[in-house]
PDB file of C-alpha atoms in Angstrom:
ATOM      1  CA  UNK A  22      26.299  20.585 -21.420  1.00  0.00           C
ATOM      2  CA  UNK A  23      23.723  18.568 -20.570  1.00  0.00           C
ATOM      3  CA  UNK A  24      21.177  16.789 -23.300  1.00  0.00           C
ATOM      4  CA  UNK A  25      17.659  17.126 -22.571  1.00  0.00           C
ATOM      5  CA  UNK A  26      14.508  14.618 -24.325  1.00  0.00           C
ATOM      6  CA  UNK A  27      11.435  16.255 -23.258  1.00  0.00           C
ATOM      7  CA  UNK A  28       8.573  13.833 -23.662  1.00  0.00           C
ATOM      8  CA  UNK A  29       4.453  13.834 -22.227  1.00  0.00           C
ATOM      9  CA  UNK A  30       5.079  11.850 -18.871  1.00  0.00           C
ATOM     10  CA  UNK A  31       3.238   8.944 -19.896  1.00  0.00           C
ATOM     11  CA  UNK A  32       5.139   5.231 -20.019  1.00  0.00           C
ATOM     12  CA  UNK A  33       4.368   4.519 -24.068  1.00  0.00           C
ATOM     13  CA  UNK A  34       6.336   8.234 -24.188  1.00  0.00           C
ATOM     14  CA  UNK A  35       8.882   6.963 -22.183  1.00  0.00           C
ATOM     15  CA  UNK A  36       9.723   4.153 -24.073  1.00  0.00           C
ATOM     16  CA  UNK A  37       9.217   6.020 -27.520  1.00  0.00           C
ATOM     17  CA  UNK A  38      12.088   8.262 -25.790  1.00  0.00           C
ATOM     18  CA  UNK A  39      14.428   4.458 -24.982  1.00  0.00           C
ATOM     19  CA  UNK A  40      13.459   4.385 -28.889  1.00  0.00           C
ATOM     20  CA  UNK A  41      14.747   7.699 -30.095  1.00  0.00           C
ATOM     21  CA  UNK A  42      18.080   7.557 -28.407  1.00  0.00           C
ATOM     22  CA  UNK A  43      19.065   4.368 -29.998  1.00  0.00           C
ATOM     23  CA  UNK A  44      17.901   5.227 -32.989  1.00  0.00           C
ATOM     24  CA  UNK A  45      20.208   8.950 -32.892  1.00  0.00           C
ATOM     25  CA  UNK A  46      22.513   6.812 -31.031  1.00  0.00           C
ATOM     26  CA  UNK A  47      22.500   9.680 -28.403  1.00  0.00           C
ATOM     27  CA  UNK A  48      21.126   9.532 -24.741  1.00  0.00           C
ATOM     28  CA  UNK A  49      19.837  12.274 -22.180  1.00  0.00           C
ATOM     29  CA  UNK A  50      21.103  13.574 -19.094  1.00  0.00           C
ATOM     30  CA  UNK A  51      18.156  14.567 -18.132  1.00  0.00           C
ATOM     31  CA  UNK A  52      14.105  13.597 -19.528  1.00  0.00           C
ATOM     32  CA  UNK A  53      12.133  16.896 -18.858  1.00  0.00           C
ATOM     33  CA  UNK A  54       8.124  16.783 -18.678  1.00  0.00           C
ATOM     34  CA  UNK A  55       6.695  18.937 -21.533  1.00  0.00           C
ATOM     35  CA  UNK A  56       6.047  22.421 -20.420  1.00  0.00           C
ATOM     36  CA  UNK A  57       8.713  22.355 -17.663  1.00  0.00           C
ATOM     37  CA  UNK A  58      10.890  24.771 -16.984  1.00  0.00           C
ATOM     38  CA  UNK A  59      14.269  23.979 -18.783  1.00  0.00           C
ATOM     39  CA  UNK A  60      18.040  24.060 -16.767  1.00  0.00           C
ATOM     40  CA  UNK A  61      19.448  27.544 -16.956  1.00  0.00           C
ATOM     41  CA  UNK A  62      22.255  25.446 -19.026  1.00  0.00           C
ATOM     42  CA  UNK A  63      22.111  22.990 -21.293  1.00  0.00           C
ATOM     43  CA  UNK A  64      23.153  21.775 -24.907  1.00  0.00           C
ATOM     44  CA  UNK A  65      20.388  20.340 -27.299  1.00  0.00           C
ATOM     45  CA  UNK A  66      16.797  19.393 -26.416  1.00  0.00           C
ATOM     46  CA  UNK A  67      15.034  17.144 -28.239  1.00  0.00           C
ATOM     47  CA  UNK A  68      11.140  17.029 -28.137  1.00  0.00           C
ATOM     48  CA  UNK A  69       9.717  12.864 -27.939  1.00  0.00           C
ATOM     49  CA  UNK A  70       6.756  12.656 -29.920  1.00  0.00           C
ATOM     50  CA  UNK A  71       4.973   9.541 -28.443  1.00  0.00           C
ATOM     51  CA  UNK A  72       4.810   6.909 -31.367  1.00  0.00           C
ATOM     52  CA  UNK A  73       2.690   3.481 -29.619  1.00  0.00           C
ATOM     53  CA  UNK A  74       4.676   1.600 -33.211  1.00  0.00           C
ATOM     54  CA  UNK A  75       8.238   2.737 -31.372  1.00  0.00           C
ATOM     55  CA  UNK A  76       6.907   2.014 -27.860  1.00  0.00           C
ATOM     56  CA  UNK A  77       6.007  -1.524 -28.788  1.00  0.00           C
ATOM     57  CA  UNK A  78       9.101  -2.256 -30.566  1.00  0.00           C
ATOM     58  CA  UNK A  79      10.513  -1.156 -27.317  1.00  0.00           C
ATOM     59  CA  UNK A  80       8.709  -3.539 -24.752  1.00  0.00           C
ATOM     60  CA  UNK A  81       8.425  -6.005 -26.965  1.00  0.00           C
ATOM     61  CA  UNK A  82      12.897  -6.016 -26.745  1.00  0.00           C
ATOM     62  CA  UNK A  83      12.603  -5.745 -23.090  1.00  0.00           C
ATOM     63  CA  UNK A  84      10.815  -8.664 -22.487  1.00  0.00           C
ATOM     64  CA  UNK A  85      12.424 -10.947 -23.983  1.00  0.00           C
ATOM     65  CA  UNK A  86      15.096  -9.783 -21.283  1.00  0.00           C
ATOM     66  CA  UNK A  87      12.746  -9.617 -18.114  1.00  0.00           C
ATOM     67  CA  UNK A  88      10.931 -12.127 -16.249  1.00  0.00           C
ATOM     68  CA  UNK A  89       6.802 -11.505 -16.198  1.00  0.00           C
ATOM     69  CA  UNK A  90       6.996 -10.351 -12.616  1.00  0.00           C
ATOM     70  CA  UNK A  91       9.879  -7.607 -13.276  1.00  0.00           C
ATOM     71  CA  UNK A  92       7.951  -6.536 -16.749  1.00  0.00           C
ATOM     72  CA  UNK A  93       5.260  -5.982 -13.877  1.00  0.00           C
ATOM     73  CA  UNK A  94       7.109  -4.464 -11.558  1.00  0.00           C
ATOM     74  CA  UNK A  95       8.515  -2.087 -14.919  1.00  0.00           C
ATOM     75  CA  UNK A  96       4.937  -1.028 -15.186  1.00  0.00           C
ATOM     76  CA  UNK A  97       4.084  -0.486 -11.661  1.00  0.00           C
ATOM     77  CA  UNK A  98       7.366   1.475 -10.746  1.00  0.00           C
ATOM     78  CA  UNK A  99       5.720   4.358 -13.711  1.00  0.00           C
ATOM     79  CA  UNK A 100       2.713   4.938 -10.704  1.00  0.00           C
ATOM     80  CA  UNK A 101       5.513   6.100  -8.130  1.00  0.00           C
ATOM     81  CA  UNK A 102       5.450   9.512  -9.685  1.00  0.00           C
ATOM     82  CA  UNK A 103       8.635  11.044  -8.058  1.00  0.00           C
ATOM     83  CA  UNK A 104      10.976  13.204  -9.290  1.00  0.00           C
ATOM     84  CA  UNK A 105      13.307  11.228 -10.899  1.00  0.00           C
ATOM     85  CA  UNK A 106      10.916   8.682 -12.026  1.00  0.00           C
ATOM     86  CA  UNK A 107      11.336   8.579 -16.086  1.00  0.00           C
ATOM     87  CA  UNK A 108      15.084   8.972 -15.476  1.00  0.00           C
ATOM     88  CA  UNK A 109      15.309   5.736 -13.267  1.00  0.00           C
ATOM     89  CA  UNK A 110      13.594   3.688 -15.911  1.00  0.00           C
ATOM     90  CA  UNK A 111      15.356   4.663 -18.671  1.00  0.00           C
ATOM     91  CA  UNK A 112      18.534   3.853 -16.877  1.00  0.00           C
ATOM     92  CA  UNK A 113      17.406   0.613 -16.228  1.00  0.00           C
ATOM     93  CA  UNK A 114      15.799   0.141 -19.413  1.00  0.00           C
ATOM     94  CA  UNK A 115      18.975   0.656 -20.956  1.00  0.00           C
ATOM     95  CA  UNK A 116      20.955  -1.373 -19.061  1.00  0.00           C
ATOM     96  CA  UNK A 117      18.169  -4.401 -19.801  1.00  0.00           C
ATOM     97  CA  UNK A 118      18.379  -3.842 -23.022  1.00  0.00           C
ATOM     98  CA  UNK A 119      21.892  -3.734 -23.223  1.00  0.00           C
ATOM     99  CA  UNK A 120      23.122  -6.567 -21.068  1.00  0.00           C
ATOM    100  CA  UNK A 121      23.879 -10.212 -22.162  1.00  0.00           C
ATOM    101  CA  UNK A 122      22.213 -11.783 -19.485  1.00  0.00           C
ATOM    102  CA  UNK A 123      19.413 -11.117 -16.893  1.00  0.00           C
ATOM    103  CA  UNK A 124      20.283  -7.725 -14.678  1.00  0.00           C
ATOM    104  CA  UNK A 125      17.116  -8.073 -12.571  1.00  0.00           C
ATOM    105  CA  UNK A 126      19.081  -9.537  -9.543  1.00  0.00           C
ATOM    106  CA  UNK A 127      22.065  -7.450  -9.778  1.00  0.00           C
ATOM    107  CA  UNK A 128      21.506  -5.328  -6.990  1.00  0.00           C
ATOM    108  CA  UNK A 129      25.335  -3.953  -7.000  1.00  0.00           C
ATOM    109  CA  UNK A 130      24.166  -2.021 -10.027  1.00  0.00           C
ATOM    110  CA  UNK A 131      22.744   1.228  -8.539  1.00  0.00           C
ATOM    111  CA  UNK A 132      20.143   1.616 -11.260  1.00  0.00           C
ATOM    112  CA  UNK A 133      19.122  -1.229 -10.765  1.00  0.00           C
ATOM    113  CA  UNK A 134      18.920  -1.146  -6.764  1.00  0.00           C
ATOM    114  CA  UNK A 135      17.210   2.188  -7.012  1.00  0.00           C
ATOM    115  CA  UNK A 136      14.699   0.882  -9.347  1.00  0.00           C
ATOM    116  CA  UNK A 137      13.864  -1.925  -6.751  1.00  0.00           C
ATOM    117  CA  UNK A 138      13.496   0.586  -4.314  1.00  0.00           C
ATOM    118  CA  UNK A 139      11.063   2.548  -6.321  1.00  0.00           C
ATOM    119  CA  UNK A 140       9.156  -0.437  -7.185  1.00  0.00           C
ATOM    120  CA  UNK A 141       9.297  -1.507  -3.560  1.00  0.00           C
ATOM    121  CA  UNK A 142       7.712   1.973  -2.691  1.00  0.00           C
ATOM    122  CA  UNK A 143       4.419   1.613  -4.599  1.00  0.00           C
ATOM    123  CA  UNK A 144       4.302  -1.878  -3.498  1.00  0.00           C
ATOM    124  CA  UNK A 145       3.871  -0.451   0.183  1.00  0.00           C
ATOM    125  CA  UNK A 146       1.400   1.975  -1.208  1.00  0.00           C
ATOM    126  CA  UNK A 147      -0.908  -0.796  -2.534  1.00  0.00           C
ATOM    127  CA  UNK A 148      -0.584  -2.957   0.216  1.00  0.00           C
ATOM    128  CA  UNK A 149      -1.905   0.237   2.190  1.00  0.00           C
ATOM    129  CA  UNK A 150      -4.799   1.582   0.351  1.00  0.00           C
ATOM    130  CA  UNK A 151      -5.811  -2.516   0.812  1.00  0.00           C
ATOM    131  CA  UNK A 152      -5.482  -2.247   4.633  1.00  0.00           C
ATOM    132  CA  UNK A 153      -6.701   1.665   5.170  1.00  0.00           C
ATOM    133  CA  UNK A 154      -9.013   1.696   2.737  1.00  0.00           C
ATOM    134  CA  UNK A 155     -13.048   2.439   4.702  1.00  0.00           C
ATOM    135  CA  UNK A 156     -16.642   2.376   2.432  1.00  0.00           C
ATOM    136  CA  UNK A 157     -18.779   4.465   4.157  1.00  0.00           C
ATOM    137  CA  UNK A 158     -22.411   3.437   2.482  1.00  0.00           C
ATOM    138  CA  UNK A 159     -24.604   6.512   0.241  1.00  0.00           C
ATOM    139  CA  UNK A 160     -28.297   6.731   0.728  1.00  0.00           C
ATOM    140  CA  UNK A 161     -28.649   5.143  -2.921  1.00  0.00           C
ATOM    141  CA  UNK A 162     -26.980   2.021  -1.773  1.00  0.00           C
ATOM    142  CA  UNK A 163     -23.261   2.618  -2.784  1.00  0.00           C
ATOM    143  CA  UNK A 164     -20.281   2.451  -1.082  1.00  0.00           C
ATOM    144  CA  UNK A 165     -17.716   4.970  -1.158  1.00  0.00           C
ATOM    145  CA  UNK A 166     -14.468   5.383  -0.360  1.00  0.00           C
ATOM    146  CA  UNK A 167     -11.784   8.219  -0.349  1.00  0.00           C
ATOM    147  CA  UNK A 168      -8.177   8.141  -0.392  1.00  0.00           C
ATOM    148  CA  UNK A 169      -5.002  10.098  -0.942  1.00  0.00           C
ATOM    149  CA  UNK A 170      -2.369   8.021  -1.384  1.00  0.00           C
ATOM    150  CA  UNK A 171       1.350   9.125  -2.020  1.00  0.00           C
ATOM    151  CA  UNK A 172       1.705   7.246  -4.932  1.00  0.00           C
ATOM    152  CA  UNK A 173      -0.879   6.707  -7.861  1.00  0.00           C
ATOM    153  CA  UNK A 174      -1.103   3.370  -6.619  1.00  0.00           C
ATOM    154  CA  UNK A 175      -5.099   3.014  -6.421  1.00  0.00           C
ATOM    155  CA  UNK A 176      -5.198   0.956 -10.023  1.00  0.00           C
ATOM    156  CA  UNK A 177      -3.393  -1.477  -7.829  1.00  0.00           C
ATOM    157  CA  UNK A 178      -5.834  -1.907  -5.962  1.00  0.00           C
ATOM    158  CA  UNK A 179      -9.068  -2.366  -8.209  1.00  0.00           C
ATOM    159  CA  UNK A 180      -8.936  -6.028  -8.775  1.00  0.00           C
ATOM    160  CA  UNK A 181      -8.777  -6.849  -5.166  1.00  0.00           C
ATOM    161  CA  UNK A 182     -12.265  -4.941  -4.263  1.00  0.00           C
ATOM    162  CA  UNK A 183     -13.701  -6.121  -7.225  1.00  0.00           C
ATOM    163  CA  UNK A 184     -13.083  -9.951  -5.795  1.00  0.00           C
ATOM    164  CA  UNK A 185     -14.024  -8.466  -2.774  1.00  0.00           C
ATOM    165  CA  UNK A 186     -16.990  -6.705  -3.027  1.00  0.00           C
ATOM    166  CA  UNK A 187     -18.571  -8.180  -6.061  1.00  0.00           C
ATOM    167  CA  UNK A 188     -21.507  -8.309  -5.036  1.00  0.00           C
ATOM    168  CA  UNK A 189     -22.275  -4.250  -3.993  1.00  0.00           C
ATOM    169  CA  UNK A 190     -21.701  -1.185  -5.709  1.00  0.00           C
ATOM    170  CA  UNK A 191     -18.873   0.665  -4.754  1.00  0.00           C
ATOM    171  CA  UNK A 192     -16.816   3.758  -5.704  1.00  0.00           C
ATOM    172  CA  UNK A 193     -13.344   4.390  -4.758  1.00  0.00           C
ATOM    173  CA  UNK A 194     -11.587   7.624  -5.574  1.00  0.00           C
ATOM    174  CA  UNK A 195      -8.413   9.328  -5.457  1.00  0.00           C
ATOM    175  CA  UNK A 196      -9.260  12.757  -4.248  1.00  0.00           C
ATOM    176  CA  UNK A 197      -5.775  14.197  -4.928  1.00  0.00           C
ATOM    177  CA  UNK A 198      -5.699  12.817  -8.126  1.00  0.00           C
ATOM    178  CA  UNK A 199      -9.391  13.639  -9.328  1.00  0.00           C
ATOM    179  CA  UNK A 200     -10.411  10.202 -10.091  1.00  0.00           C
ATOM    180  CA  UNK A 201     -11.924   6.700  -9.219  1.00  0.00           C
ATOM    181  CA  UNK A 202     -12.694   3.317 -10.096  1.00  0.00           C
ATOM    182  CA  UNK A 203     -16.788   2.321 -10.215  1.00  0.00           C
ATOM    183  CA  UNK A 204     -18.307  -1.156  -9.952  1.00  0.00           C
ATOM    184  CA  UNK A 205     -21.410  -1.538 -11.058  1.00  0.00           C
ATOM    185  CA  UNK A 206     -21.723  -5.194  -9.761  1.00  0.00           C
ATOM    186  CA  UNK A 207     -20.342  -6.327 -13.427  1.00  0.00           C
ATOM    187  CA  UNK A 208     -17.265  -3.977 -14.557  1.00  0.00           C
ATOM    188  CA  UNK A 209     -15.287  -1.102 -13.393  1.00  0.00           C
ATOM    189  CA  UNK A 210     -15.384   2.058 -14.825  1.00  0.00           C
ATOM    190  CA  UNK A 211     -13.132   4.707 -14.616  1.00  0.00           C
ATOM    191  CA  UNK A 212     -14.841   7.778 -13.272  1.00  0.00           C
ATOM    192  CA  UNK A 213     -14.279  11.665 -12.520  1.00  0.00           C
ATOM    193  CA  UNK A 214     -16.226  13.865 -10.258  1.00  0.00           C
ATOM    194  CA  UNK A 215     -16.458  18.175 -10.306  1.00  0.00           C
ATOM    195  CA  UNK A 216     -14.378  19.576  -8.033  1.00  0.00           C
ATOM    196  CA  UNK A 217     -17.564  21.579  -6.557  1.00  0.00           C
ATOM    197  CA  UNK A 218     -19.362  17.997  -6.431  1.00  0.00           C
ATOM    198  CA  UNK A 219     -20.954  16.760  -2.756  1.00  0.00           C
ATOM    199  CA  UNK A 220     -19.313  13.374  -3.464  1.00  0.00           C
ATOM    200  CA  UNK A 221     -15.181  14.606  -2.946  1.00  0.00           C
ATOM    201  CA  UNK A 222     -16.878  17.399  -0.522  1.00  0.00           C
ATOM    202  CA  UNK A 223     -15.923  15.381   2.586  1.00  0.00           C
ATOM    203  CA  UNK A 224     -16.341  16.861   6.510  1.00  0.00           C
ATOM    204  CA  UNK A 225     -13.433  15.278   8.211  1.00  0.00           C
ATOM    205  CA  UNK A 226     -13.213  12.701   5.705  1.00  0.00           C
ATOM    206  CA  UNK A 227     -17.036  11.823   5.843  1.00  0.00           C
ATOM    207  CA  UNK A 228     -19.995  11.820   2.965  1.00  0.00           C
ATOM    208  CA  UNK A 229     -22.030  14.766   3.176  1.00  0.00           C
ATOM    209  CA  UNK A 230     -25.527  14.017   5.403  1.00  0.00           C
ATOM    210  CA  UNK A 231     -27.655  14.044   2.784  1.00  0.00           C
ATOM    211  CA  UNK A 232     -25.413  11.504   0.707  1.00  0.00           C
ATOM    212  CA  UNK A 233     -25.528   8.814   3.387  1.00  0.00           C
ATOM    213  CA  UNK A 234     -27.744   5.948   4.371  1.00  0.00           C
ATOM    214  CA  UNK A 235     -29.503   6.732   7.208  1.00  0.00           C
ATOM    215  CA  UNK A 236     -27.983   3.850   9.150  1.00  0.00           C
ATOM    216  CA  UNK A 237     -24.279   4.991   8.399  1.00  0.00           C
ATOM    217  CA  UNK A 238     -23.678   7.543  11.044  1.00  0.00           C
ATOM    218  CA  UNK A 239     -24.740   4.470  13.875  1.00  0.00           C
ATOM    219  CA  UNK A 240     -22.116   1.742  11.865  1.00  0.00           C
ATOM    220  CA  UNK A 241     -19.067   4.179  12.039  1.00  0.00           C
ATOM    221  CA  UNK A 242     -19.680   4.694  15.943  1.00  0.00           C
ATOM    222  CA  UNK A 243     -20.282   1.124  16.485  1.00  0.00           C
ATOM    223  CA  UNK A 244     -16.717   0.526  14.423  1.00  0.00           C
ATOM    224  CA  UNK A 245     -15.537   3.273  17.050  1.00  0.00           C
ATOM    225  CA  UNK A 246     -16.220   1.628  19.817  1.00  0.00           C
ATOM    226  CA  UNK A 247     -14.824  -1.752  18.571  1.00  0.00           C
ATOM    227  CA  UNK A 248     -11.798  -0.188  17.851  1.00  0.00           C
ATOM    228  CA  UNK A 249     -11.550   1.282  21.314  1.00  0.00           C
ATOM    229  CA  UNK A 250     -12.292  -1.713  22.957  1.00  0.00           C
ATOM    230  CA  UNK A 251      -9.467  -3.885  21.599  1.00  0.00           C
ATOM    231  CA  UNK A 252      -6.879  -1.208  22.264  1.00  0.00           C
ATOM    232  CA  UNK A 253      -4.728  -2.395  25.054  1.00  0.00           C
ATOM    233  CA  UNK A 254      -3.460   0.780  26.215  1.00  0.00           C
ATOM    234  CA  UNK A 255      -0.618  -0.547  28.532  1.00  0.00           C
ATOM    235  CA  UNK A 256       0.780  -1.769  24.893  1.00  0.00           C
ATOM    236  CA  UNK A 257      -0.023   1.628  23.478  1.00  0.00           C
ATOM    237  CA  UNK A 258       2.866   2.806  20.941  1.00  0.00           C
ATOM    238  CA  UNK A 259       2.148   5.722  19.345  1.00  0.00           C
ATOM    239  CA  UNK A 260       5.299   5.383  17.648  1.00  0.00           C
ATOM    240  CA  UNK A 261       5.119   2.030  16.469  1.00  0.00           C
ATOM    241  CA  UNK A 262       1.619   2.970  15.066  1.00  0.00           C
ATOM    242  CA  UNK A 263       2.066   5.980  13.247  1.00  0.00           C
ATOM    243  CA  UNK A 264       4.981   3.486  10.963  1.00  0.00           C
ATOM    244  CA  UNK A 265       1.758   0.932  11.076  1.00  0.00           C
ATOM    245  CA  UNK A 266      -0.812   3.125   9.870  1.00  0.00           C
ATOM    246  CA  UNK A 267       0.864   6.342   7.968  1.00  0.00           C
ATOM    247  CA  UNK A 268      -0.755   9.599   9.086  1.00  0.00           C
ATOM    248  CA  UNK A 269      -1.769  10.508   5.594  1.00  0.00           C
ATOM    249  CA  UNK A 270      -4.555   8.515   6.022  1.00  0.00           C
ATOM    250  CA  UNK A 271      -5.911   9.369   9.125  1.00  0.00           C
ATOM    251  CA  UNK A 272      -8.408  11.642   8.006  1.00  0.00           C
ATOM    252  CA  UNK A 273     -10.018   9.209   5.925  1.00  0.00           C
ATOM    253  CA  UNK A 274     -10.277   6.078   8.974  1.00  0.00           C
ATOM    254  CA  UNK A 275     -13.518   6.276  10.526  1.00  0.00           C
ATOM    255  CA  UNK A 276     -11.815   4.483  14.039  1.00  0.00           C
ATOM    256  CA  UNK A 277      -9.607   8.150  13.768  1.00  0.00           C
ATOM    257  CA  UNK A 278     -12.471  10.225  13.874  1.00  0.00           C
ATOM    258  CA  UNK A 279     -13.889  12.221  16.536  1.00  0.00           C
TER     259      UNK A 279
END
């Protein structure tokens, strides 16, 4: 029969839950989200409350096992949001935790490949909110972006505009997710919008009219026309650019747009 920990899907619950099985010295087959349906069989389940004390204890034990770049990878991995998510990382957790030496290499290990694989998926994710992400600019100056990516990879991505753009005020927001980063030309705030707002209600992936500047319709077909003109279509792979430039964010790219 299989042991359940049910815990609140966030990453200081997750590591409360590393916490709770050493402490009861047993381990679960399977960590369940709150409120989820249960397995039609199973033995005991045992609910995580999130303690930040335990969580600590816990990172503070796994780094002195991890390199600073696979403690950041640890942390990143939690934004893939997939199924098996929490159950990867406690695996590998574990297995840091419990090993002699270094396991970050060890690639035999199938925790710890599949753990570089999920890392290596939000990776790809950041890398293309950076290359797909498009501002279109609001009547009141801002620039705003939408996205959807597959993972919650857009806190990723904040530092780079922020270096990027410093000087204008921009907004870029997960639509899926319900939220976005700010800049206010000195710090980033986190930031929601209504469902029913004119902000996330995009026309094929554009602002409303009466949200943009009056000289944004003209830049998106000039940036139309650009892109058509360095298309060499005797090298035209549709193939080869759909792996390039996922579909998923098609409806947001202003060069995609009719």
């Amino acid at each position: 029969m299989q042991t359940i920990f049910q815990f609140d899907n966030t990453f200081d619950g997750l590591l409360t839950a590393v916490f709770e099985a050493y402490s009861r010295r047993t381990f679960p087959d399977v960590l369940s989200v709150e409120g989820e349906p249960l397995p039609l069989f199973h033995g005991e389940v045992f609910t995580v409350v999130t303690d930040t004390a335990k969580a600590e204890r816990v990172w503070k034990g796994v780094q002195k096992k991890l390199s600073a770049g696979a403690l950041r990878c640890l942390t990143r991995s939690w934004l893939a949001e997939e199924a098996g998510t929490p159950m990867v990382l406690f695996r590998y957790i574990r297995k840091v935790v419990d090993a002699p030496r270094s396991i970050e290499t060890n690639f035999a290990d199938p925790d710890v490949l599949a753990f570089a694989r999920m890392w290596k998926r939000v990776e790809t994710e950041k890398w293309h909110l950076i290359q797909f992400i498009r501002f279109q600019k609001a009547a009141d100056g801002t620039y705003f972006a939408a996205v959807e990516p597959e993972k919650d990879a857009l806190p990723l991505v904040v530092d780079h505009f922020r270096d990027r753009l410093g000087d204008q005020r921009w907004v870029v927001y997960d639509v899926g997710r319900s939220y976005g980063f700010y800049f206010d030309g000195q710090e980033v705030r986190h930031v929601t919008f209504a469902d029913d707002s004119p902000v996330v209600r995009l026309v094929d992936g554009r602002l409303d009219e009466e949200l943009m500047d009056k000289d944004e319709r003209l830049f998106q077909q000039l940036w139309k026309t650009y892109f058509k003109a360095i298309c060499i279509k005797e090298r035209w792979n549709p193939r080869k650019h759909r792996q390039d430039m996922p579909v998923r964010y098609w409806k947001y790219l202003t060069e995609k747009q009719e």
